[in-house]
mmCIF file of C-alpha atoms in Angstrom:
data_model
loop_
_atom_site.group_PDB
_atom_site.id
_atom_site.type_symbol
_atom_site.label_atom_id
_atom_site.label_comp_id
_atom_site.label_asym_id
_atom_site.label_seq_id
_atom_site.Cartn_x
_atom_site.Cartn_y
_atom_site.Cartn_z
ATOM 1 C CA MET A 1 69.505 11.138 47.252
ATOM 2 C CA ILE A 2 67.128 10.937 50.307
ATOM 3 C CA GLY A 3 67.610 8.002 53.055
ATOM 4 C CA GLY A 4 70.326 5.807 54.025
ATOM 5 C CA THR A 5 73.209 5.800 51.813
ATOM 6 C CA ASN A 6 76.745 4.490 52.340
ATOM 7 C CA ILE A 7 79.484 6.658 50.890
ATOM 8 C CA GLN A 8 83.045 6.307 51.305
ATOM 9 C CA PHE A 9 85.591 9.034 50.843
ATOM 10 C CA ALA A 10 89.363 9.151 50.477
ATOM 11 C CA HIS A 11 91.203 12.133 51.915
ATOM 12 C CA ASP A 12 94.615 13.427 51.222
ATOM 13 C CA PRO A 13 95.496 15.490 54.318
ATOM 14 C CA ARG A 14 98.445 17.110 52.474
ATOM 15 C CA THR A 15 96.453 18.496 49.700
ATOM 16 C CA GLY A 16 92.861 18.465 51.249
ATOM 17 C CA ARG A 17 91.583 16.667 48.137
ATOM 18 C CA VAL A 18 88.592 14.525 48.774
ATOM 19 C CA VAL A 19 87.197 11.804 46.419
ATOM 20 C CA VAL A 20 84.476 9.448 46.538
ATOM 21 C CA ILE A 21 85.671 5.896 46.363
ATOM 22 C CA GLU A 22 82.184 4.166 46.871
ATOM 23 C CA ILE A 23 78.610 4.709 46.849
ATOM 24 C CA ASN A 24 75.939 2.366 48.006
ATOM 25 C CA PRO A 25 72.227 3.500 47.990
ATOM 26 C CA ARG A 26 71.563 1.639 51.527
ATOM 27 C CA THR A 27 73.185 1.585 54.878
ATOM 28 C CA SER A 28 75.466 -1.262 55.795
ATOM 29 C CA ARG A 29 77.363 -2.501 58.821
ATOM 30 C CA SER A 30 79.887 0.387 58.095
ATOM 31 C CA SER A 31 77.150 2.932 58.622
ATOM 32 C CA ALA A 32 76.583 1.613 62.148
ATOM 33 C CA LEU A 33 80.388 1.545 62.794
ATOM 34 C CA ALA A 34 80.751 5.175 61.231
ATOM 35 C CA SER A 35 77.966 6.225 63.473
ATOM 36 C CA LYS A 36 79.375 4.787 66.622
ATOM 37 C CA ALA A 37 82.780 6.148 65.698
ATOM 38 C CA THR A 38 81.992 9.700 65.124
ATOM 39 C CA GLY A 39 78.969 10.035 67.353
ATOM 40 C CA PHE A 40 76.840 11.129 64.536
ATOM 41 C CA PRO A 41 73.297 9.519 64.734
ATOM 42 C CA ILE A 42 73.016 8.158 61.401
ATOM 43 C CA ALA A 43 69.918 6.160 61.892
ATOM 44 C CA PHE A 44 68.119 9.031 63.617
ATOM 45 C CA VAL A 45 68.795 11.464 60.917
ATOM 46 C CA SER A 46 67.815 8.937 58.171
ATOM 47 C CA SER A 47 64.515 8.395 59.957
ATOM 48 C CA LEU A 48 63.956 12.236 59.857
ATOM 49 C CA LEU A 49 64.821 12.553 56.295
ATOM 50 C CA ALA A 50 62.496 9.475 55.449
ATOM 51 C CA GLY A 51 59.660 11.421 57.297
ATOM 52 C CA GLY A 52 60.164 14.428 55.024
ATOM 53 C CA LEU A 53 62.508 16.710 56.856
ATOM 54 C CA THR A 54 65.348 18.262 54.881
ATOM 55 C CA LEU A 55 68.996 18.974 56.171
ATOM 56 C CA ASP A 56 68.215 22.578 56.660
ATOM 57 C CA GLU A 57 65.260 21.606 58.920
ATOM 58 C CA ILE A 58 67.213 19.219 61.293
ATOM 59 C CA PRO A 59 68.725 21.089 64.201
ATOM 60 C CA TYR A 60 72.520 20.632 64.752
ATOM 61 C CA TRP A 61 74.250 21.870 67.888
ATOM 62 C CA ARG A 62 77.544 22.945 66.483
ATOM 63 C CA ALA A 63 76.327 25.142 63.442
ATOM 64 C CA GLY A 64 72.556 25.681 63.795
ATOM 65 C CA THR A 65 71.260 23.041 61.093
ATOM 66 C CA LEU A 66 72.548 19.794 59.665
ATOM 67 C CA GLU A 67 73.163 20.999 56.270
ATOM 68 C CA LYS A 68 76.229 23.085 57.877
ATOM 69 C CA TYR A 69 77.578 19.690 59.221
ATOM 70 C CA GLU A 70 81.357 19.106 58.992
ATOM 71 C CA PRO A 71 83.248 16.195 60.388
ATOM 72 C CA TRP A 72 85.536 16.870 63.376
ATOM 73 C CA GLY A 73 87.901 15.100 65.822
ATOM 74 C CA ASP A 74 91.379 14.416 66.190
ATOM 75 C CA TYR A 75 91.254 10.518 65.728
ATOM 76 C CA VAL A 76 91.588 7.614 63.327
ATOM 77 C CA VAL A 77 89.150 4.788 63.148
ATOM 78 C CA VAL A 78 90.157 1.427 61.813
ATOM 79 C CA LYS A 79 87.594 -1.229 60.613
ATOM 80 C CA PHE A 80 89.138 -4.745 60.535
ATOM 81 C CA ALA A 81 87.671 -8.147 59.453
ATOM 82 C CA ARG A 82 87.879 -11.064 61.520
ATOM 83 C CA TRP A 83 88.384 -14.223 59.482
ATOM 84 C CA ALA A 84 87.739 -17.721 61.043
ATOM 85 C CA PHE A 85 88.619 -20.313 58.465
ATOM 86 C CA GLU A 86 88.144 -23.033 61.039
ATOM 87 C CA ASN A 87 84.386 -22.228 60.637
ATOM 88 C CA PHE A 88 84.358 -23.364 57.155
ATOM 89 C CA PRO A 89 85.233 -26.971 56.922
ATOM 90 C CA GLY A 90 87.058 -28.193 53.862
ATOM 91 C CA LEU A 91 87.973 -24.772 52.910
ATOM 92 C CA THR A 92 91.495 -23.757 52.038
ATOM 93 C CA ASP A 93 93.010 -21.266 54.430
ATOM 94 C CA ARG A 94 93.411 -18.520 51.653
ATOM 95 C CA LEU A 95 91.806 -15.131 51.041
ATOM 96 C CA GLY A 96 90.284 -14.771 47.925
ATOM 97 C CA THR A 97 87.318 -13.034 46.289
ATOM 98 C CA GLN A 98 84.595 -14.607 48.472
ATOM 99 C CA MET A 99 83.193 -13.043 51.625
ATOM 100 C CA LEU A 100 84.459 -15.262 54.371
ATOM 101 C CA ALA A 101 84.852 -12.716 57.276
ATOM 102 C CA VAL A 102 82.724 -13.849 60.325
ATOM 103 C CA GLY A 103 82.633 -10.312 61.697
ATOM 104 C CA GLU A 104 84.635 -7.069 62.185
ATOM 105 C CA VAL A 105 85.915 -4.920 64.922
ATOM 106 C CA MET A 106 86.364 -1.237 65.085
ATOM 107 C CA SER A 107 89.012 0.680 66.795
ATOM 108 C CA ILE A 108 89.850 4.269 67.515
ATOM 109 C CA GLY A 109 93.250 5.716 68.132
ATOM 110 C CA LYS A 110 95.220 8.676 67.888
ATOM 111 C CA THR A 111 97.286 7.537 64.979
ATOM 112 C CA TYR A 112 96.727 4.747 62.481
ATOM 113 C CA LYS A 113 99.412 2.551 64.217
ATOM 114 C CA GLU A 114 97.493 2.791 67.383
ATOM 115 C CA ALA A 115 94.006 1.964 65.975
ATOM 116 C CA LEU A 116 95.295 -0.913 63.655
ATOM 117 C CA GLN A 117 96.971 -2.516 66.650
ATOM 118 C CA LYS A 118 93.897 -1.914 68.859
ATOM 119 C CA SER A 119 91.880 -3.590 66.142
ATOM 120 C CA ILE A 120 94.043 -6.734 65.962
ATOM 121 C CA ARG A 121 94.075 -7.130 69.961
ATOM 122 C CA SER A 122 90.101 -6.745 69.648
ATOM 123 C CA LEU A 123 89.916 -9.744 67.191
ATOM 124 C CA GLU A 124 90.111 -12.097 70.372
ATOM 125 C CA ILE A 125 92.597 -14.448 68.586
ATOM 126 C CA GLY A 126 95.292 -14.312 71.140
ATOM 127 C CA ARG A 127 97.357 -11.522 69.298
ATOM 128 C CA TYR A 128 98.177 -8.262 70.476
ATOM 129 C CA GLY A 129 99.014 -6.582 67.491
ATOM 130 C CA LEU A 130 101.349 -6.998 64.468
ATOM 131 C CA GLY A 131 104.396 -7.911 66.661
ATOM 132 C CA PHE A 132 105.986 -11.255 66.919
ATOM 133 C CA ALA A 133 104.005 -13.932 67.822
ATOM 134 C CA LYS A 134 105.418 -15.473 71.120
ATOM 135 C CA ASP A 135 105.236 -19.283 69.886
ATOM 136 C CA PHE A 136 106.610 -18.461 66.448
ATOM 137 C CA HIS A 137 109.730 -20.752 66.556
ATOM 138 C CA GLU A 138 107.545 -23.629 68.002
ATOM 139 C CA ARG A 139 104.980 -23.522 65.148
ATOM 140 C CA SER A 140 105.081 -25.756 62.050
ATOM 141 C CA LEU A 141 104.978 -24.180 58.648
ATOM 142 C CA THR A 142 101.530 -25.482 58.222
ATOM 143 C CA THR A 143 100.005 -23.561 61.078
#
């Protein structure tokens, strides 16, 4: 396959097993987030491939050429959707099969817990993580 492709993998760190869980023959918002998270220039490399170069012709500072690329880094990245049901008048405040997210955030941490908590803070909804809401006892059951 040549060009931008979004491939999502699952990795079991105990066994080292890697499986493909999704392939889309296009780039997506996830591609931009992955590029930012890893520092890997996805758009630049895609343009070189579209121009006719092959991976063994693209220089890579760690291993000579890009066909030898291996991910590295000691971090976890979380992509978290932002739902804003208030932007959809008359809609029931319930998650379902329709795409109702109005955006997403990305966070990086040393652990999954740290990255998840950072992503929730980044939603700009007045929450600072999964912890207890300060006004929990004052809220009604409908809000």
